[in-house]
Tab-separated table of C-alpha atoms in Angstrom:
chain	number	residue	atom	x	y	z
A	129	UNK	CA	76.216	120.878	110.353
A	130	UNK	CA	72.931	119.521	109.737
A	131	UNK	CA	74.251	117.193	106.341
A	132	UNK	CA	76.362	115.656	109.258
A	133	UNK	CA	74.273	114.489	111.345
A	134	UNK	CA	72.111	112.779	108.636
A	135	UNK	CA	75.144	111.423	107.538
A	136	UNK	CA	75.930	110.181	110.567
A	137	UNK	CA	72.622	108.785	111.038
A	138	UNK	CA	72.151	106.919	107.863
A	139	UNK	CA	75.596	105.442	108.478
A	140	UNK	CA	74.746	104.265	111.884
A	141	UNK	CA	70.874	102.692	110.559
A	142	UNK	CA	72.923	101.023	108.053
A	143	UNK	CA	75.004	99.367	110.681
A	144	UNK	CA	72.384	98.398	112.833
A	145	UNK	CA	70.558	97.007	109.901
A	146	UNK	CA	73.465	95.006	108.379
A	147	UNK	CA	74.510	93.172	111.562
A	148	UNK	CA	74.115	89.183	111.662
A	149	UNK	CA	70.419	87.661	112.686
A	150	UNK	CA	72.269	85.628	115.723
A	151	UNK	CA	72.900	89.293	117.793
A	152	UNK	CA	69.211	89.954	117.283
A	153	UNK	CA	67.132	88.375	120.142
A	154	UNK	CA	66.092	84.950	120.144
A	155	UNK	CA	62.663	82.991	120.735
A	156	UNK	CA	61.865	81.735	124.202
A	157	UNK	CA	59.102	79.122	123.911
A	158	UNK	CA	57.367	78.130	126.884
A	159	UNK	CA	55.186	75.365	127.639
A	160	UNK	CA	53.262	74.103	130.712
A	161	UNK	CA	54.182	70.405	130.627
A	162	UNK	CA	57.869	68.649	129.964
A	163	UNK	CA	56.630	66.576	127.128
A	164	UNK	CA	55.706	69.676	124.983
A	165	UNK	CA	59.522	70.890	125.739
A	166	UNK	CA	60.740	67.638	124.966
A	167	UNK	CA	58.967	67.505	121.743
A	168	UNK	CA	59.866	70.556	120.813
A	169	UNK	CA	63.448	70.561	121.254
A	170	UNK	CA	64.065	66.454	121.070
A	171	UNK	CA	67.980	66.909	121.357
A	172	UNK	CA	68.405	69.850	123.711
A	173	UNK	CA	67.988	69.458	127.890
A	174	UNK	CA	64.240	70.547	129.495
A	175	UNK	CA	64.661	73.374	132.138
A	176	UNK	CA	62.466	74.932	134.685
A	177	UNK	CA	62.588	78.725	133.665
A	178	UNK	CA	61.812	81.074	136.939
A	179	UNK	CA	60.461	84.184	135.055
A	180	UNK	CA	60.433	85.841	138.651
A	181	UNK	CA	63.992	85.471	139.437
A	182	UNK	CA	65.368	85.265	136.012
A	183	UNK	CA	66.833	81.903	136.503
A	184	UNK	CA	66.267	78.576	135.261
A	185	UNK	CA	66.297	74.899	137.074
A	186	UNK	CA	67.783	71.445	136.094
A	187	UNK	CA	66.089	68.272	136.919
A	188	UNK	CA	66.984	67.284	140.253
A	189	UNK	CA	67.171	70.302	141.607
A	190	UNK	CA	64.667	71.492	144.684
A	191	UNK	CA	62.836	74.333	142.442
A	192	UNK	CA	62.584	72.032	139.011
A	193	UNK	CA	58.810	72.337	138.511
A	194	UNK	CA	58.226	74.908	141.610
A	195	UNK	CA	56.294	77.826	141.578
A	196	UNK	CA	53.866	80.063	139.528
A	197	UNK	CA	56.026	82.029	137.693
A	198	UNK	CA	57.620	79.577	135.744
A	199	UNK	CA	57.594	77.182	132.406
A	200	UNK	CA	59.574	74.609	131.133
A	201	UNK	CA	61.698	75.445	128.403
A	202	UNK	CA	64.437	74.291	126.068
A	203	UNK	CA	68.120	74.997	127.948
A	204	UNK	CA	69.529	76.678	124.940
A	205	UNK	CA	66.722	78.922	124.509
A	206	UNK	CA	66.745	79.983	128.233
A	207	UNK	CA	70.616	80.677	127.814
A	208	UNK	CA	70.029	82.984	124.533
A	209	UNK	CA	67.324	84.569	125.994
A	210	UNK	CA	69.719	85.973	129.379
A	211	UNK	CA	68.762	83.510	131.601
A	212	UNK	CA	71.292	82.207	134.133
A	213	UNK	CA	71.428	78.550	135.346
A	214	UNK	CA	70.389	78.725	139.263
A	215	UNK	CA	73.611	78.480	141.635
A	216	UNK	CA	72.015	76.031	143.670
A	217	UNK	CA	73.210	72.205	143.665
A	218	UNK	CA	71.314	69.234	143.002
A	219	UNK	CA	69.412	67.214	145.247
């Protein structure tokens, strides 16, 4: 009984362990101006990421650059990350 469950268990580590780096997590950077963003990620959009709601902000919309609890950050790095784009419409 016991050699099955430590079978089991090294054959389930040794899936974990072989699957592909993109289902691991990704990086979020954040920065506390646009230009960093832009610099960082030249070809990618800037968003306003709301760590307090969990969503992020395009330009033009009311909360782009509103708040505290927020940071701009590349779009695709937001989306990787679990962040949702806001349901709110643009100006």
């Amino acid at each position: 009984m016991r050699a099955n469950f430590y079978g089991y268990s090294a054959a389930f580590l040794a899936f974990i362990s072989s699957a592909p780096p993109s289902a691991m997590a990704q990086v979020l950077t954040p920065f506390r101006y646009e230009s960093q963003a832009q610099r960082h990620c030249p070809g990618d959009t800037i968003v306003w990421l709301d760590f307090g709601r969990g969503r992020y902000y395009l330009k033009g919309q009311r909360r782009y650059a509103s708040g505290y609890t927020g940071s701009f950050v590349c779009r695709n790095e937001a989306r990787n990350s679990g962040y949702r784009r806001s349901p709110l419409g643009l100006r």
